[in-house]
Coordinates of C-alpha atoms in Angstrom, one line a residue:
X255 CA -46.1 38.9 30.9
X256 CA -44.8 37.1 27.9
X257 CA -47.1 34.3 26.7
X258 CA -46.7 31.2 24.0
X259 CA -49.3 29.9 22.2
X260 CA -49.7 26.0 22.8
X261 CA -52.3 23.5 22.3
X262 CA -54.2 22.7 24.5
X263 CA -57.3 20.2 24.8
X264 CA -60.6 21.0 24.8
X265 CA -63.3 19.5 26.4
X266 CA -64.2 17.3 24.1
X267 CA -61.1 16.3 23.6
X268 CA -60.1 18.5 20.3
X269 CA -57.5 20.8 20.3
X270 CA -57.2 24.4 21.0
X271 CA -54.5 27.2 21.0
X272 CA -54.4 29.2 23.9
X273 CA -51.8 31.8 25.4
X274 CA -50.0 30.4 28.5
X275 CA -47.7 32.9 30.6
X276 CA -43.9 31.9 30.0
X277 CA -43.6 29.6 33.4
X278 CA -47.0 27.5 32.5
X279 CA -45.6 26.7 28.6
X280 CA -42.9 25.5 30.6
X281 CA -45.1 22.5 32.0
X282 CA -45.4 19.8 30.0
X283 CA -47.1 16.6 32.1
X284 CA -47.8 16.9 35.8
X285 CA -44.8 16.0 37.1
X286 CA -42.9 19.3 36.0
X287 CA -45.5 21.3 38.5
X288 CA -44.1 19.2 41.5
X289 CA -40.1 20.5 40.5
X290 CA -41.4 23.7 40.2
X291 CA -43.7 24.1 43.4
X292 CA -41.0 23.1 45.4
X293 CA -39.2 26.1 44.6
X294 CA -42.0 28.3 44.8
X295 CA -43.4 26.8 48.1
X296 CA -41.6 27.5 51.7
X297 CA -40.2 23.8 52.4
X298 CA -42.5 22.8 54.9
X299 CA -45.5 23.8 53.0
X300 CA -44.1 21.5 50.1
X301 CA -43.2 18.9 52.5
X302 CA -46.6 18.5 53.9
X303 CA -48.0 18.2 50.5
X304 CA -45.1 15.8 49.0
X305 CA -44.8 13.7 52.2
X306 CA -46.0 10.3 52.9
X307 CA -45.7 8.0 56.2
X308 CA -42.9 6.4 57.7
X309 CA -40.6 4.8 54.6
X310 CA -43.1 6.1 51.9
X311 CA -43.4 1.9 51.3
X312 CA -47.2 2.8 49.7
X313 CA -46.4 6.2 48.1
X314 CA -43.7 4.4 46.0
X315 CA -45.8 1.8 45.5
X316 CA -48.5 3.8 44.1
X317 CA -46.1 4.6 41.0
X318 CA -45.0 1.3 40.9
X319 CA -48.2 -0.4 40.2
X320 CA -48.8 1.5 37.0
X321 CA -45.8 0.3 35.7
X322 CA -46.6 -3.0 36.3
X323 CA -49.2 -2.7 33.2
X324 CA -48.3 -2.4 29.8
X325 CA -51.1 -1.8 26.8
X326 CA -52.0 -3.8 23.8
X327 CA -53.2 -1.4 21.6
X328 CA -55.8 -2.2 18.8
X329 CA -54.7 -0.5 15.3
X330 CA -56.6 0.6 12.0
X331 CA -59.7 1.5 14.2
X332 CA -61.4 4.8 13.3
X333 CA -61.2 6.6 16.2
X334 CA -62.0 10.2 15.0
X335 CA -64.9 10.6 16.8
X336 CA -63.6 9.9 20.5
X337 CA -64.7 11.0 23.5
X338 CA -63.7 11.3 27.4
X339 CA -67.6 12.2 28.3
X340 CA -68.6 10.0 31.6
X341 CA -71.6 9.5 33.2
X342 CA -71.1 9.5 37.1
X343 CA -74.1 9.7 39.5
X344 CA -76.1 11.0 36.8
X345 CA -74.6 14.0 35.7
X346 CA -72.0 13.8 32.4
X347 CA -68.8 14.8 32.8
X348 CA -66.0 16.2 30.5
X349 CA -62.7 13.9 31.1
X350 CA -63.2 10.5 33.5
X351 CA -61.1 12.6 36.1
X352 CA -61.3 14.8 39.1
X353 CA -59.5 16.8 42.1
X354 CA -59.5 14.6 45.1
X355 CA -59.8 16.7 48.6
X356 CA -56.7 18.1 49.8
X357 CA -55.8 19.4 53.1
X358 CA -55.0 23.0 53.8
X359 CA -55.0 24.6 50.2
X360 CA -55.4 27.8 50.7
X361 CA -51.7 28.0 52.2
X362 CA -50.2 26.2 48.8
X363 CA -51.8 29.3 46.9
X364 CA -54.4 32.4 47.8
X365 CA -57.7 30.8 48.6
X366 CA -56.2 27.5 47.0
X367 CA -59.9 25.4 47.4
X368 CA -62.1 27.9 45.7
X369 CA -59.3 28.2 42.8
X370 CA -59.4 24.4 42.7
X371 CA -63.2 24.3 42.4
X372 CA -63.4 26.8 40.2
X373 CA -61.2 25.2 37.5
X374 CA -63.1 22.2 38.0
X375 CA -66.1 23.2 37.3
X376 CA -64.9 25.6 34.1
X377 CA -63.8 22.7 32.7
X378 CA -66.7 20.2 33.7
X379 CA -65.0 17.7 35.8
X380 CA -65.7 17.5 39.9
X381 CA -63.5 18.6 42.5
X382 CA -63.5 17.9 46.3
X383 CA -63.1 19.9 48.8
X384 CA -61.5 18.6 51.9
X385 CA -63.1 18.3 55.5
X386 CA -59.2 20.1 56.5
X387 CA -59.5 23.2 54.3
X388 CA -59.4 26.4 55.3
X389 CA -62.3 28.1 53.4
X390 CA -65.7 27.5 54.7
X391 CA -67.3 25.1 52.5
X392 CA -70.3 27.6 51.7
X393 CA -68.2 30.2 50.2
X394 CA -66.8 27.6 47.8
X395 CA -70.1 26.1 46.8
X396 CA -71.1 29.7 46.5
X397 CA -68.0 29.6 44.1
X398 CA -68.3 26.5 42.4
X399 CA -71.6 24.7 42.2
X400 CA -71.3 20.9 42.0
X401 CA -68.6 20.7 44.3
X402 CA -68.2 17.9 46.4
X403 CA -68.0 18.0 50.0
X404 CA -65.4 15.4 51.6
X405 CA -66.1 15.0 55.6
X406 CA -63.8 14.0 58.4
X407 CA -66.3 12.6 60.6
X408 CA -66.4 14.4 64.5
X409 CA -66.1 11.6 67.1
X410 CA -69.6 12.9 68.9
X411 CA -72.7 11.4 66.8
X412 CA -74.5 15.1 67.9
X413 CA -71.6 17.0 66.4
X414 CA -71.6 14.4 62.9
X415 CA -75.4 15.3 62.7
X416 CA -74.5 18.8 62.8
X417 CA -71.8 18.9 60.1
X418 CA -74.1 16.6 58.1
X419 CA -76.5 19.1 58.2
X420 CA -74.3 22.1 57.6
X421 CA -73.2 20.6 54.4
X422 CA -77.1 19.8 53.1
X423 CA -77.9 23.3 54.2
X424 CA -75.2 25.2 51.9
X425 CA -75.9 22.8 48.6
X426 CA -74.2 20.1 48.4
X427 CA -75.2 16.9 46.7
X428 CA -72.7 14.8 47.2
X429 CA -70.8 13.8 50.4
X430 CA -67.7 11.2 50.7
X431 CA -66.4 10.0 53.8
X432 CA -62.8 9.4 54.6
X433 CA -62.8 6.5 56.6
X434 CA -59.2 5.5 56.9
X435 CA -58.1 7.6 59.1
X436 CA -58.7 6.4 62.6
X437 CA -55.8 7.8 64.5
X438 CA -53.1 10.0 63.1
X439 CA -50.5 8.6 61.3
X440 CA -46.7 8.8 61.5
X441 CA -45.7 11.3 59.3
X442 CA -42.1 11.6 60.3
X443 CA -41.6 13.1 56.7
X444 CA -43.5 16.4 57.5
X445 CA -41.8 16.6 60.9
X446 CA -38.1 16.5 58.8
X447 CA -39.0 19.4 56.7
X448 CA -39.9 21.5 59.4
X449 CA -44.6 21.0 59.3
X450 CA -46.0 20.7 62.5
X451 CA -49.6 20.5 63.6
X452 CA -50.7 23.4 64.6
X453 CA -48.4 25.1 62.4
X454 CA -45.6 26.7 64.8
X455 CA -44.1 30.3 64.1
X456 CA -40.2 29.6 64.6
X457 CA -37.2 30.9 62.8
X458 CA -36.7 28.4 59.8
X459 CA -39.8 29.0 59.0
X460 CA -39.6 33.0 58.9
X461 CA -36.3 32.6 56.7
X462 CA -38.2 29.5 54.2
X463 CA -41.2 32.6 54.0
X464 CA -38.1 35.0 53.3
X465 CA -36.5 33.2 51.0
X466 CA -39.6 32.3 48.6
X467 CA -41.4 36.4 48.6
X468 CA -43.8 35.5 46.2
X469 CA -45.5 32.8 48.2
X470 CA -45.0 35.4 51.2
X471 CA -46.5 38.5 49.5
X472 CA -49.2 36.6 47.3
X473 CA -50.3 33.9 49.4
X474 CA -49.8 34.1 52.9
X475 CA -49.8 37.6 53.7
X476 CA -52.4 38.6 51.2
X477 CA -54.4 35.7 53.2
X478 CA -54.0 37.6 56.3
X479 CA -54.5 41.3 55.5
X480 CA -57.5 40.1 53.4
X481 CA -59.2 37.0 55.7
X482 CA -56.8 36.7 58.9
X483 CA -55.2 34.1 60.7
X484 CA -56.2 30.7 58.2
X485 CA -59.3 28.6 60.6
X486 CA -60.0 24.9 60.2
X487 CA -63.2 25.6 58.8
X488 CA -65.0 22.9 57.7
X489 CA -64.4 20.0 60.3
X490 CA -67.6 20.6 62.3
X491 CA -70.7 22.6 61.9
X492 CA -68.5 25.9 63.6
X493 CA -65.6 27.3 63.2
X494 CA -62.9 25.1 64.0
X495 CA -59.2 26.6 65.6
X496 CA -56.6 28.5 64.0
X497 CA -54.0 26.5 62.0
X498 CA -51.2 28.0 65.1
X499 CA -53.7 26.7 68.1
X500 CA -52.7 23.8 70.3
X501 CA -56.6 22.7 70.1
X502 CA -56.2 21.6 66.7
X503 CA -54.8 18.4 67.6
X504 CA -57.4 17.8 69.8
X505 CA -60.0 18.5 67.1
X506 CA -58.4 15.6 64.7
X507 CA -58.8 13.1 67.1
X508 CA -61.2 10.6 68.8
X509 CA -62.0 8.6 65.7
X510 CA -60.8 5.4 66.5
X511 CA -64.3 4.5 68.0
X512 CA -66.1 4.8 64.4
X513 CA -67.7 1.8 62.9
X514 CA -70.4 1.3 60.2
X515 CA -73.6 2.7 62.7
X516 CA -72.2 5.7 61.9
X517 CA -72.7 5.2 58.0
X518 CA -75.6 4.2 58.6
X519 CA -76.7 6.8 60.8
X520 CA -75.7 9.2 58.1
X521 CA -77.3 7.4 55.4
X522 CA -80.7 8.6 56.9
X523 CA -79.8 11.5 57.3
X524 CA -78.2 12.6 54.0
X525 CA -80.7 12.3 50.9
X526 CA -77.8 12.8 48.5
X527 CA -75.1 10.5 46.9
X528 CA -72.9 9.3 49.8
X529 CA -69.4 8.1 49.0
X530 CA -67.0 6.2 51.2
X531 CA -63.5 7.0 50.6
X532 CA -60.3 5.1 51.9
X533 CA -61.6 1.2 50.9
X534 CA -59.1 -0.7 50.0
X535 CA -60.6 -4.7 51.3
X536 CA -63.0 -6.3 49.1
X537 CA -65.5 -6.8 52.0
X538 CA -65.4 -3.6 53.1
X539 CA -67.0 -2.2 49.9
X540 CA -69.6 -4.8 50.0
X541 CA -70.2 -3.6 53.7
X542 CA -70.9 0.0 52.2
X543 CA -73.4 -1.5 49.3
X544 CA -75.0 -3.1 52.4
X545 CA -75.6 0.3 54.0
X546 CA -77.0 2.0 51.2
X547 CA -73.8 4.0 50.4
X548 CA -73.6 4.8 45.9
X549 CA -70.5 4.8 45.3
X550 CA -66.8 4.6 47.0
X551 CA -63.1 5.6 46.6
X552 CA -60.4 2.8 46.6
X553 CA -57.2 5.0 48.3
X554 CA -54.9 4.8 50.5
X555 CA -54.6 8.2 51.0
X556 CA -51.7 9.1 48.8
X557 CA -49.7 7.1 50.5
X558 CA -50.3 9.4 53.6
X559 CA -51.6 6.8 56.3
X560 CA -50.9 3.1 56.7
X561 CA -47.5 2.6 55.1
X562 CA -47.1 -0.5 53.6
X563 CA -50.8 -0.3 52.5
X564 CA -51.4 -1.9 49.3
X565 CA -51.7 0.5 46.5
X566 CA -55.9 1.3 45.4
X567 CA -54.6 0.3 41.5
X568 CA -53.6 -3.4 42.7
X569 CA -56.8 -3.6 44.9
X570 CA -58.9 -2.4 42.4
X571 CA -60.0 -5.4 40.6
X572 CA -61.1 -7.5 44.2
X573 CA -63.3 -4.1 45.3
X574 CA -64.8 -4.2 41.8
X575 CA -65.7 -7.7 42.1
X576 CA -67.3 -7.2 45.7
X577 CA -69.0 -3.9 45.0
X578 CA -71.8 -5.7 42.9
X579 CA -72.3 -3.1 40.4
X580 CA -71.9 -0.3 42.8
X581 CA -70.0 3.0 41.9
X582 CA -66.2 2.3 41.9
X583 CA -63.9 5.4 42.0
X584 CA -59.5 5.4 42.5
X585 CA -57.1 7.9 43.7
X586 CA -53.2 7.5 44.8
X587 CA -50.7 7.6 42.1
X588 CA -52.2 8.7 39.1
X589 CA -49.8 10.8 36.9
X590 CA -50.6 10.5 33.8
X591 CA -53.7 10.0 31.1
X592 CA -51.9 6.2 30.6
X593 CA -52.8 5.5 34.5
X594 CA -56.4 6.8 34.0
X595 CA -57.0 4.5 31.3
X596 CA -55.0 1.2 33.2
X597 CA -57.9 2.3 36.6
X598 CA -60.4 2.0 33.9
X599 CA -59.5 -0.9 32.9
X600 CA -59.0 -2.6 35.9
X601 CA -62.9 -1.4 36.8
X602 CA -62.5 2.0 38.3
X603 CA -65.8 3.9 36.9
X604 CA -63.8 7.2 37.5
X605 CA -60.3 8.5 38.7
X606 CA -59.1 11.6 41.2
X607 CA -55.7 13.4 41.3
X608 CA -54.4 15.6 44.2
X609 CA -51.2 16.5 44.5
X610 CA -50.1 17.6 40.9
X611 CA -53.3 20.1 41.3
X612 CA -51.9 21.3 44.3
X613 CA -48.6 22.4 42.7
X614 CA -50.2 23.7 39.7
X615 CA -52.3 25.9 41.8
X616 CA -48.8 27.4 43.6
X617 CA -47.2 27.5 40.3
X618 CA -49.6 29.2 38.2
X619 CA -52.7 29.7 40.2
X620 CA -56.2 28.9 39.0
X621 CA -54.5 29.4 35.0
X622 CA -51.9 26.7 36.2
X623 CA -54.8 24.5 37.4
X624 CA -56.5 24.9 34.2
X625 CA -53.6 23.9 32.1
X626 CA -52.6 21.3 34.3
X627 CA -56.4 19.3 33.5
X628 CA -55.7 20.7 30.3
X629 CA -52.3 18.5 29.8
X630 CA -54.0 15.4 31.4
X631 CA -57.5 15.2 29.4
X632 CA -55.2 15.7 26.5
X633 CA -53.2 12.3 27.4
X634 CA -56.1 10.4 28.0
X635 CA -57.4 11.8 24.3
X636 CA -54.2 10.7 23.1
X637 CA -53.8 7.3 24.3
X638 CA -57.4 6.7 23.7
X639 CA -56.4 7.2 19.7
X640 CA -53.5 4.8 20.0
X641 CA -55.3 2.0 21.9
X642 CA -58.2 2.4 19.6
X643 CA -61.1 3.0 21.4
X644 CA -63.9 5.9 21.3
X645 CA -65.2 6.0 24.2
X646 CA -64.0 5.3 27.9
X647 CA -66.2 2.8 28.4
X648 CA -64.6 0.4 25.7
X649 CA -61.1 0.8 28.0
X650 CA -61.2 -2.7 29.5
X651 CA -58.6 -5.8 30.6
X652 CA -58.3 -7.3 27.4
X653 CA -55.9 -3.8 26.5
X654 CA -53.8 -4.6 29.1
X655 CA -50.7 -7.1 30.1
X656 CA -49.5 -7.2 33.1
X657 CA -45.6 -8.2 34.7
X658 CA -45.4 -11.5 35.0
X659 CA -48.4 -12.8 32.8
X660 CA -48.7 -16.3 31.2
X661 CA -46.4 -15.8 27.8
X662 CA -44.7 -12.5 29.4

């Protein structure tokens, strides 16, 4: 395969040249993986991943938030020796990034959540593997120590205890909760392009397969001959259906009885960090400081759940306030190393990406995954030299003005 030579950013921030197949040079911030995935992906693969709820009021507004901040750089500061190194629940990190959990990976590209991890932890940042994956969680830890585990909590307190337990037995050390999802939301968007839950066989879908032979030959039916029909796998302590069974439904529902016992109840239970993802109400995060919890995620889920939820980047600042010191973490919207620097700013300790890791993976596999951190640790280097600052910890308000500000 013909390959270009193109810098690309080390760890530490400096610059490296490394040979990227033709397709990957091609790739130049995260948003050109999301063009190209929809033509490699079968349409409603892509549309499950790209889709939002009802009018997409919060997915748009997760872009739109960004744009409400503009920075005030500082100039003539020596900034040659900057670093993206963070400290996060006591381990150091390379880049003040991560790969939120995403749902059902492994049918975006061949065993899509080990690939993820993997390229996480080759480049030193976290990744989190999602309660709706298809992999069982101890092959990917197996894969990629340090991953984090991200739980869907069971609606039976026996059956949380057990999946609690499951994850402490294979080795993880840090479990996050997704808490915003008490009943299943509208996606209309998924229905349009043709996703259902449990995935149907039907025509459309045949000719979308067809149509798009390498995701057919290299990442569905490689999946089969090599593992089988694709299993829920990690949404209780056994084996959970097949994507194509009607019990699947059944399985992602009966949450809408949860409250904070249960946090609680797995707070004495789980000796690790715990995380609570889906806050986006300055009391709630106080209410998990309350019950022990280290850390939590402001999110709306991509956009994915409540629509007309306020985006994490504009509730950020009230969470921080309320969280008295505790961890504060961000996902929805991110796109570039500029809105990684404006969540910092605004308080966020640490930021998570999903979707544009997704694509990469399709595009370019675990390579396209690699140069897709690649191209965003080397924005955040970037704009960390033309702010002025050497370390992420100095990225604070006072670089930022925002629409609308006294003098604006």
């Amino acid at each position: 395969m013909t390959t270009t030579a193109l810098p690309a950013a080390a760890p530490d921030g400096a610059a490296t040249c490394q040979p990227l197949p033709r397709a990957l040079a091609r790739m130049l911030s995260l948003e050109d993986f999301e063009a190209a995935a929809r033509r490699r992906l079968p349409r409603p693969i892509f549309g499950y991943v790209a889709g939002a709820a009802e009018d997409n009021q919060s997915l748009q507004d997760n872009r739109r938030a960004f744009a409400q901040y503009g920075f005030m750089p500082r100039v003539l500061v020596d900034v040659s020796r900057r670093t993206q190194q963070t400290e996060l629940f006591g381990r150091s990190y390379s880049s003040p990034f991560g790969i939120a959990p995403m749902g059902i990976s492994a049918l975006s590209a061949y065993r899509g959540d080990v690939m993820l991890a993997r390229a996480a932890r080759a480049q030193n940042i976290p990744a989190i593997l999602s309660g709706t994956s298809l992999i069982p969680l101890e092959e990917v830890i197996h894969e990629a120590p340090g991953t984090w585990f991200q739980a869907y909590l069971p609606g039976d307190p026996a059956k949380i205890d057990a999946l609690v337990k499951r994850a402490r037995r294979a080795g993880y050390e840090t479990l996050v909760l997704t808490v915003d999802i008490p009943v299943s939301a509208n996606r209309e968007n998924n229905v349009r392009t043709g996703f259902a839950t449990p995935l149907k066989p039907s025509l459309r879908l045949a000719w979308d397969g067809l149509t798009r032979p390498r995701w057919l030959a290299g990442t569905f039916l490689r999946t089969l001959m090599m593992h089988g029909m694709p299993h829920f796998e990690n949404s209780f302590a056994t084996r959970g259906a097949p994507i194509v069974s009607a019990s699947v439904l059944r399985d992602f529902t009966a949450r809408d009885h949860l409250s904070w016992e249960h946090v609680a109840r797995i707070r004495k239970q789980w000796p690790g960090t715990l995380i609570i993802k889906g806050i986006l109400h300055p009391q709630d995060a106080a209410l998990a400081r309350q019950h022990g919890v280290d850390g939590v995620i402001v999110s709306n889920h991509g956009g994915r759940q409540l629509d007309g939820a306020i985006s994490p980047l504009r509730a950020l600042p009230a969470v921080v306030a309320a969280a008295g010191g505790m961890t504060v973490m961000m996902d929805s919207g991110v796109r570039r190393g500029g809105d990684v620097l404006k969540a910092l700013a605004l308080g966020a300790h640490f930021v998570f990406v999903g979707r544009p890791f997704n694509y990469a993976a399709a595009v370019g596999g675990q390579a396209g995954v690699h140069h897709a951190i690649g191209l965003l640790r080397a924005e955040v280097d970037r704009n960390m030299a033309m702010l002025g600052i050497n370390r992420v910890r100095e990225m604070d308000a006072s670089l930022l003005w925002r629409e609308g500000s006294v003098g604006g």
